[in-house]
Each structure stands twice: as structure tokens, then as C-alpha cells.
Amino acid sequence: MSPLIIQKNYINGEWTAPRDNATITVYNPANNDILGIIPDLGAEETESAILAAHRAQDDWAALTAYERGGMLRKWYELMVRHREELALVMTLENGKPLAESRGELDYASSFIDWFAEEAKRSYGRQIPSAQKNRTLQTIKQPVGVCGIITPWNFPAAMITRKIAAAFAAGCTVVVKPDHRTPYSAIALVKLAEEAGIPKGVFNLITGDAATIGGVLTQHDLVKKISFTGSTPVGRLLMAQGASTLKRMSLELGGNAPFIVCEDADLTVALDALMAGKIRNAGQACVAPNRIFVHEKIYDEFVEALTLRVRALKMGDGREDGVQLGPLIDQKAVEKMEHLVTDAVNKGAHLVLGGESPGQGSNFYPVTILSDVSQEAECEQGEIFGPVFALSSFSDDAECLARSNASEVGLAAYVMTQSLRRMDFYTRGIECGMVGVNSGVISFAAAPFGGYKQSGLHREGGEEGLDAYLQTKYIAVQN
């Protein structure tokens, strides 16, 4: 077992073992082998973690941005040094191929690198006054204790994207990672401890999500919640936090349109689609979901995509050459089976795949559906798996209207060589992020987030730091 697989929680600078033998078992989704256990803690321990973060808050905020940035820099360097060990931990608990795990860790560490520097740029401003002898200014101060709730699909990046920004701003945190992929998060805590992050600043607790989330969202000492996950859970957390007017950063579900215009470079479009859809076996909120291809190139595109998909290798992420790992659990496989059956029953054609290996296996083959109806469930909501759902369009206005026919708006992709079409779609699509001729859109220096019911606020970039700061206005009579 890797020394970075730690079967404990971290509260107030102490490693905490399970109480009363209350544990949660963690499995490898590739073979359902037991990886280990984690503590199954509850409201009492969550309260202790919040109090620890509260006690540490003033001292942490009092450090200079340079001091906090220096510790973030050490944390970043430790992540880089332990990249291979962290990648193996991630593959074991999440299932993604090792190459993808390494890529996620590079992405995750980039947020620490970015916010280590961005900490020094939390500027206030001087405001011109309409009255003589009066000075007007603003300063930025940390929000305070933050509750951080992260998902299983990107178990390192979703930690660092939130926490590096919180630390840079001067906030302390209580983190609740998903119980299916806790070891990546716990390993990052261990490295943060080695980097000199003081006790109480970084607290991690595992256990029942509803119990821990309920305490975090309703506790007076918690000033902000940051959550990545589904839209229904985001709505619930927002409702729970209403009694204390919690500040909320919510990065929720997507239903990304992937638009291939008639003038698109097909090789570029296929490269972008494969990069966006196959990553993490399609289990990504920004993965292309509804694939709209112009009718003039539709048949050619489906044929070329089929050739690409046939060449993919599926298997245990530790094996050489594997490009597609398992889904996270059996429930995810059952969802793919249901969505494919529903689409076919509503008129779609099954071009490739569609048959799971059988009960007990978490693998699901990459599947291509053509001529998918607007009424199919896979077009109405997030697929979150390796199913390509394609349909054709004849008119840009029609395609834009169909793209916007969703209650969520996180990401979208447009494949075109026309500046006019690029402008038409990028301005008209109701979403927070648009990739043009690219399936990879997220970077530490850029804001990440959505429109409509895809969430609130942004992560990454200068906006990511600002989400953990509040503005104080000061008026001085000279």
C-alpha cells in the first residue's frame, strides 16, 4: 500500500482514527478490490473541525500574502515531487488511466502555483471623492471559515482549485471529500502539513455527506460554502445555508453542446471531441454531452468518429496503453444502460457499443448513438459517461436555440473556421465557458463556472481569489 494512502482524518493538526470502529470501505472501481477504510465521522467531529478552523482563522489571516504564498509554493513543490505516487493513488481509487491521473495532478498543482502568486494581488482601491477633505477607499479581507465539499471525478483538482484560493485569501477550511475517492484528498493534506500549513487551517473529515453537509451549511462560524457536484444537491445546500445567509460558490451540472459547423476542420473537431469526452470516461461536468453536426458533413463525421472510438483501449488504468478506465460504480453503469435504451426507444440508432460486460463490472464501452431525439433523456440531462449522442442540424439559428434549451449552462464547444460563426455562437450560447476548436478549456489563470442552474461564482483566475474575499469600504474625513 502506498504511504500516501492514509486511513485517517485530519482535525486541528491531528490525525484522527475512526471512533467506535465506524468506518467506510473504499474500493478500486477497476476490480472492486478493497483499498482500505476511512473514518465514518458525524456532526460532533464536524463541529470540532469548524471550531479548530475558527480558532486558526485570525492568525492565518494576519500573515502577509507573501508568507501564505510561500507555504503554498512549498505545497506545490511537494505535489510535483510526489506526482507519481499521487497518480497511483488516484488511479486506484478513481479508475482513470495513469496518464490521466498525471495530467490531473499537473492541472491540480497549477492552481496552487497560480494562487501562491495571486495572493499578492488582492488589491483594494482609492476612490475619487465628490467632497473635499474626504478620502474613500476599499480593502479586501478574507471571508472566514469555509466549508469545502468536493466530488469524486477529479479528486485532486477540485481540492486545490478551491483550497489554494481560500488559503491565498487568508481563509481556513473544513473539507469533506467524496467517500469514494478520499485518499487523494488526504494525501494532499499530508503534503500541506509538510509544507508548514499551521494546525487548524486545513481540516479534513469523512463520513455521511448529508450529516456533515448539514452542519457546515447551517453553522454560524462557517461563512462560505464551496461545492462541486450535481445541481439538485447544490439547490439543497443553498437552501440549508439560507438561514445564516451563507456565501455560496456552486459549480454544478452541465449539458454541454458540441457544435460542428459545416466549415469545421474535421480532424480538429474530432481531436477536440475525443479530448473532451473520453477524459475520465466521460465523467466530467464539462464533457461534450449533445453533439450537433451540420447535416452536410454528418455522415462523414459519424464514420470518422466510429473509427477513432474502435481504436480505444479499455481496461485497468494501471495497464500500459489504457485510454479508458471503469466508471466509478455499478450505479453509473446502470445509468448508461438506461440512457442508451431510452435513446434507442425514442428513435436513435446504436452505431457502436451499448453492451456492458455484465453484472459486477464497472466498465462500460464507449458508445455512439446517432440521430438522437430531443426528447431522449441523454439530451435533456447530463450523461456523465462514455456515450456519444449525435444529431444533425441544418441552420445555425436552429442549432443555437437547441443548444440553449437546457436549464443548465456550464460549457459549450464550437468547431468552425468562420469568425462570423464563432462570434454568433460564443456570444449567443447561454453558458459560462466556450471552447472554440478545442475540447480543453480549463486553466488555473482562467475563470471556471456557469450560467443558469450550473452554479454561482467562479473558480480559478482573479475571480477565484475574489470569491474568498469580501470588500470593506472606508470613508475618512480628513
XYZ file of C-alpha atoms in Angstrom:
478
model
C 0.000 0.000 0.000
C 1.230 3.490 -0.876
C 2.433 5.547 2.121
C 0.150 8.289 0.797
C -2.942 6.122 1.349
C -3.738 7.358 4.853
C -6.815 5.900 6.549
C -7.389 8.796 8.945
C -8.912 12.276 9.059
C -7.123 15.494 9.953
C -8.604 17.874 12.521
C -6.734 20.699 14.258
C -3.360 19.371 13.154
C -4.020 15.845 14.486
C -4.543 12.634 12.524
C -7.846 11.162 13.697
C -8.677 7.448 13.583
C -12.229 6.051 13.359
C -14.246 6.177 16.567
C -16.168 3.104 17.743
C -14.940 1.225 14.657
C -17.244 3.366 12.482
C -15.679 3.157 9.026
C -16.423 3.424 5.326
C -14.837 0.966 2.903
C -13.095 2.332 -0.197
C -12.957 0.188 -3.358
C -10.942 0.115 -6.556
C -13.606 0.501 -9.282
C -11.496 -1.426 -11.814
C -11.812 -4.710 -9.918
C -13.900 -3.948 -6.796
C -10.961 -4.847 -4.555
C -10.912 -3.170 -1.147
C -8.334 -0.368 -0.987
C -8.870 0.435 2.671
C -11.155 2.231 5.083
C -11.787 5.794 6.224
C -13.438 7.151 9.374
C -17.209 7.498 9.283
C -17.498 10.643 11.373
C -20.507 12.826 12.043
C -21.857 16.047 13.491
C -19.699 16.088 16.628
C -16.431 15.791 14.710
C -17.604 18.304 12.108
C -18.251 20.769 14.930
C -14.731 20.126 16.267
C -13.224 20.758 12.831
C -15.173 24.008 12.457
C -14.045 25.226 15.876
C -10.423 24.379 15.011
C -10.694 26.356 11.780
C -12.298 29.259 13.640
C -9.517 29.372 16.236
C -6.877 29.387 13.493
C -8.622 31.977 11.310
C -7.324 35.245 12.794
C -3.692 34.168 12.939
C -3.794 32.780 9.396
C -5.406 35.943 8.038
C -2.829 38.077 9.889
C 0.045 36.547 7.915
C 1.175 38.545 4.930
C 0.225 37.424 1.462
C 3.926 36.706 0.896
C 4.023 34.365 3.921
C 0.913 32.465 2.859
C 2.162 32.391 -0.727
C 5.467 30.915 0.441
C 3.694 27.996 2.112
C 1.568 27.438 -0.981
C 4.750 27.366 -3.036
C 6.191 24.616 -0.784
C 2.922 22.680 -1.082
C 3.139 22.966 -4.873
C 6.741 21.732 -4.899
C 5.806 18.709 -2.766
C 2.967 17.840 -5.153
C 5.365 17.953 -8.081
C 7.894 15.813 -6.196
C 5.279 13.156 -5.312
C 3.479 13.209 -8.666
C 3.923 9.512 -9.452
C 2.798 8.331 -6.008
C -0.230 10.636 -6.097
C -1.109 9.454 -9.604
C -1.149 5.818 -8.479
C -3.387 6.654 -5.508
C -5.809 8.459 -7.821
C -5.933 5.629 -10.351
C -6.515 3.058 -7.623
C -9.481 4.878 -6.092
C -10.963 6.586 -9.179
C -10.095 4.189 -12.012
C -8.810 6.700 -14.558
C -5.682 5.722 -16.533
C -2.347 6.680 -15.004
C -1.642 9.110 -17.831
C -4.867 10.954 -16.982
C -4.053 10.914 -13.282
C -0.674 12.504 -14.006
C -2.417 15.098 -16.147
C -4.918 15.890 -13.414
C -2.124 16.322 -10.885
C -0.329 18.759 -13.188
C -3.615 20.645 -13.516
C -4.277 20.470 -9.765
C -0.826 21.706 -8.795
C -1.134 24.595 -11.269
C -3.823 26.135 -9.073
C -1.502 26.136 -6.072
C 1.223 27.670 -8.230
C -1.181 30.336 -9.528
C -2.710 31.309 -6.180
C 0.685 31.371 -4.449
C 1.340 34.421 -6.622
C -2.227 35.721 -6.867
C -2.304 36.066 -3.066
C -0.146 39.171 -3.507
C -2.699 40.804 -5.789
C -5.778 41.083 -3.557
C -5.874 44.817 -4.148
C -8.250 47.411 -2.745
C -8.706 50.775 -4.461
C -8.726 54.508 -3.879
C -11.994 56.186 -4.917
C -12.176 59.827 -6.032
C -14.403 61.749 -3.623
C -17.060 64.279 -4.600
C -16.309 66.196 -1.392
C -13.127 67.940 -0.348
C -11.212 66.716 2.683
C -12.646 63.193 2.395
C -10.776 60.011 1.474
C -12.658 56.984 0.125
C -11.051 53.559 -0.189
C -11.750 49.850 -0.185
C -9.766 46.942 1.207
C -10.179 43.185 0.686
C -10.440 40.855 3.687
C -10.897 37.075 3.934
C -14.432 35.768 4.233
C -13.501 33.483 7.141
C -14.003 29.773 7.764
C -15.026 27.938 4.579
C -16.768 24.593 4.181
C -15.429 22.779 1.097
C -17.330 19.821 -0.396
C -15.661 18.069 -3.330
C -16.637 15.307 -5.803
C -15.045 12.008 -6.803
C -14.416 12.613 -10.507
C -11.425 14.967 -10.111
C -10.353 14.231 -6.533
C -7.170 16.353 -6.555
C -8.064 19.248 -8.851
C -11.353 20.027 -7.128
C -9.474 20.245 -3.815
C -6.685 22.546 -4.987
C -8.865 24.789 -7.153
C -10.871 25.714 -4.077
C -8.417 25.468 -1.218
C -5.436 27.189 -2.840
C -7.680 30.208 -3.443
C -9.048 30.072 0.120
C -5.551 29.878 1.621
C -4.279 32.690 -0.592
C -7.153 34.895 0.560
C -6.471 34.114 4.228
C -9.348 31.701 4.898
C -9.250 28.461 6.891
C -11.148 25.418 5.674
C -13.041 22.277 6.621
C -13.022 19.842 3.698
C -15.398 16.972 3.086
C -14.162 14.831 0.123
C -16.313 12.199 -1.543
C -16.163 8.880 0.297
C -15.362 7.011 -2.931
C -12.117 8.912 -3.575
C -10.880 10.174 -0.195
C -7.228 9.161 -0.382
C -6.173 11.751 -2.966
C -7.594 14.480 -0.726
C -5.996 13.040 2.421
C -2.628 12.766 0.653
C -2.839 16.453 -0.259
C -3.491 17.276 3.399
C -0.375 15.318 4.344
C 1.729 17.292 1.874
C 0.204 20.584 3.046
C 1.180 19.646 6.597
C 4.750 19.022 5.406
C 4.684 22.404 3.659
C 4.094 24.117 7.006
C 0.391 24.959 6.831
C -0.421 25.638 10.531
C -2.723 23.414 12.533
C -6.384 24.277 12.282
C -6.011 25.931 8.892
C -6.638 22.743 6.884
C -9.140 20.262 8.354
C -10.488 17.175 6.591
C -13.390 14.998 7.658
C -15.045 11.963 6.069
C -18.428 10.460 6.809
C -22.087 10.793 5.936
C -22.455 13.562 3.338
C -25.900 14.703 4.498
C -24.813 14.970 8.141
C -21.532 16.764 7.512
C -23.014 18.992 4.819
C -25.909 19.914 7.082
C -23.581 21.050 9.865
C -21.324 23.007 7.504
C -24.187 24.826 5.784
C -26.012 25.794 8.981
C -23.166 26.576 11.388
C -22.799 30.259 12.310
C -18.987 30.097 12.286
C -18.843 28.863 8.690
C -19.005 31.909 6.440
C -18.837 30.310 2.999
C -19.590 27.029 1.255
C -17.844 25.920 -1.918
C -19.346 22.845 -3.576
C -18.799 20.972 -6.819
C -21.426 18.396 -7.709
C -24.934 17.970 -9.055
C -27.485 20.741 -9.459
C -30.058 19.080 -7.132
C -27.508 18.828 -4.298
C -26.406 22.406 -4.976
C -30.002 23.569 -4.562
C -30.245 21.675 -1.270
C -27.034 23.175 0.136
C -28.145 26.657 -0.897
C -31.462 26.172 0.894
C -29.727 24.876 4.024
C -27.370 27.850 4.040
C -30.173 30.403 3.714
C -30.797 30.641 7.464
C -27.311 32.087 8.012
C -27.027 33.771 4.583
C -24.008 31.676 3.668
C -21.858 32.908 0.857
C -22.010 30.200 -1.825
C -19.730 29.108 -4.648
C -21.515 26.358 -6.556
C -20.058 24.552 -9.560
C -22.892 22.299 -10.666
C -24.036 20.137 -13.539
C -23.607 20.705 -17.248
C -25.178 19.660 -20.525
C -22.542 20.893 -22.941
C -23.412 21.289 -26.613
C -20.621 20.397 -29.046
C -21.352 22.124 -32.349
C -19.606 21.063 -35.560
C -20.321 23.640 -38.253
C -20.256 22.816 -41.966
C -16.938 24.655 -42.387
C -15.200 22.915 -39.469
C -11.853 21.198 -39.866
C -12.961 17.616 -39.157
C -9.609 16.487 -37.797
C -9.537 19.400 -35.347
C -13.167 18.745 -34.396
C -12.582 15.033 -33.781
C -9.448 15.734 -31.745
C -11.389 18.217 -29.602
C -14.342 15.877 -29.146
C -12.194 12.934 -28.111
C -10.163 15.084 -25.703
C -13.278 16.456 -24.052
C -15.416 13.325 -23.987
C -13.026 10.464 -23.215
C -11.311 12.178 -20.275
C -12.278 10.334 -17.080
C -14.542 8.058 -19.158
C -16.870 10.982 -19.821
C -17.401 11.589 -16.109
C -16.809 15.337 -16.256
C -19.245 18.219 -15.901
C -17.746 19.969 -18.952
C -17.715 16.854 -21.165
C -19.471 17.291 -24.528
C -23.000 15.998 -23.983
C -25.149 16.934 -27.001
C -23.171 16.652 -30.239
C -24.707 18.685 -33.062
C -23.135 18.152 -36.508
C -24.158 20.015 -39.658
C -26.144 17.781 -41.992
C -23.705 18.300 -44.893
C -20.870 16.590 -43.007
C -22.905 14.449 -40.598
C -22.384 11.002 -42.142
C -18.690 11.614 -42.719
C -18.262 12.758 -39.112
C -20.070 9.745 -37.630
C -17.948 7.377 -39.708
C -14.688 9.072 -38.706
C -15.698 9.150 -35.029
C -16.523 5.436 -35.138
C -13.024 4.644 -36.419
C -11.483 6.698 -33.610
C -13.575 5.033 -30.922
C -12.864 1.498 -32.167
C -9.151 2.148 -31.618
C -9.541 2.959 -27.909
C -8.207 0.527 -25.321
C -10.344 -0.027 -22.210
C -9.013 -1.627 -19.017
C -7.413 -1.186 -15.615
C -5.825 2.259 -15.506
C -2.505 0.798 -14.355
C -2.032 -1.149 -17.591
C 0.102 0.287 -20.389
C -1.808 1.911 -23.211
C -5.188 2.019 -21.473
C -7.166 5.098 -22.524
C -10.481 4.337 -20.857
C -10.935 3.124 -17.293
C -14.043 1.966 -15.438
C -16.951 4.093 -14.337
C -16.960 4.950 -10.657
C -19.501 2.283 -9.587
C -22.285 -0.029 -10.680
C -24.896 2.719 -10.382
C -23.060 4.695 -13.065
C -23.084 1.668 -15.385
C -26.815 1.219 -14.852
C -27.368 4.856 -15.762
C -25.529 4.372 -19.087
C -27.616 1.293 -19.851
C -30.817 3.205 -19.141
C -29.850 6.259 -21.208
C -28.865 4.171 -24.232
C -32.052 2.081 -24.084
C -34.172 5.212 -23.720
C -32.484 6.922 -26.690
C -32.918 3.850 -28.938
C -36.563 3.515 -27.911
C -37.035 7.139 -28.986
C -35.559 6.650 -32.435
C -31.769 6.811 -32.059
C -29.530 4.367 -33.925
C -26.935 2.385 -31.979
C -23.784 2.737 -34.087
C -21.293 1.188 -31.667
C -21.112 -0.206 -28.132
C -24.108 -0.273 -25.859
C -23.410 -3.593 -24.144
C -21.873 -3.646 -20.669
C -19.647 -6.593 -19.658
C -22.171 -7.792 -17.111
C -23.263 -7.511 -13.514
C -20.498 -6.574 -11.103
C -18.284 -4.893 -13.679
C -17.923 -1.117 -13.593
C -16.707 -0.948 -17.191
C -18.930 0.391 -19.945
C -17.813 0.533 -23.576
C -17.631 3.784 -25.473
C -20.995 4.005 -27.214
C -22.085 6.034 -30.249
C -25.719 6.965 -30.807
C -26.767 8.745 -33.998
C -29.962 10.668 -34.816
C -30.740 11.241 -31.148
C -34.127 12.808 -30.497
C -34.557 16.000 -28.481
C -36.906 14.000 -26.257
C -34.217 11.474 -25.290
C -33.055 11.672 -21.685
C -29.415 11.834 -22.778
C -30.159 15.159 -24.469
C -32.317 16.515 -21.670
C -29.727 15.944 -18.936
C -26.094 15.185 -18.198
C -24.830 11.809 -19.469
C -21.682 11.645 -17.316
C -20.267 8.658 -19.113
C -18.696 7.457 -22.404
C -21.787 7.821 -24.583
C -21.600 9.999 -27.717
C -25.096 11.303 -28.552
C -25.141 12.801 -32.066
C -27.762 14.553 -34.132
C -27.705 16.777 -37.208
C -28.719 20.364 -37.832
C -29.190 22.485 -40.951
C -29.300 26.050 -39.652
C -27.129 27.966 -37.168
C -30.099 29.705 -35.546
C -31.837 26.358 -35.056
C -28.680 24.861 -33.528
C -28.226 27.804 -31.157
C -31.821 27.550 -29.958
C -31.404 23.825 -29.352
C -28.113 24.429 -27.536
C -29.800 26.885 -25.179
C -32.773 24.607 -24.487
C -31.378 23.492 -21.128
C -31.796 24.599 -17.526
C -28.007 24.476 -17.099
C -25.230 26.275 -18.942
C -21.718 25.355 -17.885
C -19.636 24.782 -21.029
C -20.060 24.651 -24.806
C -17.830 23.885 -27.783
C -17.906 25.329 -31.301
C -15.955 23.915 -34.226
C -15.715 26.432 -37.053
C -13.213 28.272 -39.250
C -15.531 31.246 -39.649
C -15.067 34.346 -37.498
C -18.708 35.230 -38.081
C -19.938 31.871 -36.815
C -17.522 31.966 -33.896
C -18.901 35.348 -32.843
C -22.516 34.226 -33.384
C -22.190 31.157 -31.192
C -19.811 32.392 -28.494
C -21.980 35.434 -27.809
C -25.294 33.634 -28.167
C -24.746 30.444 -26.163
C -26.052 30.709 -22.613
C -23.130 29.242 -20.711
C -20.127 30.332 -18.677
C -17.352 28.882 -20.859
C -16.943 28.290 -24.585
C -14.177 26.348 -26.311
C -13.572 27.193 -29.963
C -11.821 24.416 -31.911
C -10.662 22.932 -28.603
C -12.023 20.369 -26.175
C -9.800 21.525 -23.299
C -10.848 24.841 -21.790
C -9.899 24.971 -18.095
C -6.696 26.619 -16.876
C -5.662 27.994 -13.493
C -5.468 31.571 -14.766
C -8.989 31.492 -16.257
C -12.380 31.675 -14.506
C -14.350 28.413 -14.345
C -18.121 28.422 -13.826
C -21.524 28.521 -15.448
C -24.764 30.314 -16.215
C -28.310 29.418 -15.170
C -28.519 26.377 -12.864
C -24.896 25.412 -13.444
C -23.952 27.401 -10.379
C -22.765 30.624 -8.786
C -19.435 32.491 -8.872
C -16.170 31.352 -10.487
C -13.099 29.309 -9.603
C -9.634 29.997 -10.995
C -8.219 33.273 -12.234
C -8.529 36.516 -10.306
C -12.233 35.734 -9.893
C -11.295 32.586 -7.947
C -9.412 34.613 -5.345
C -12.145 37.232 -5.127
C -14.685 34.510 -4.262
C -12.935 34.119 -0.866
C -12.607 37.843 -0.171
C -15.086 40.456 0.975
C -14.844 44.168 0.285
C -14.739 46.719 3.075
C -15.352 50.360 2.197
C -13.693 53.042 4.382
C -14.622 56.736 4.317
C -12.298 59.130 6.163
C -12.999 62.809 6.918
C -9.582 64.477 6.748
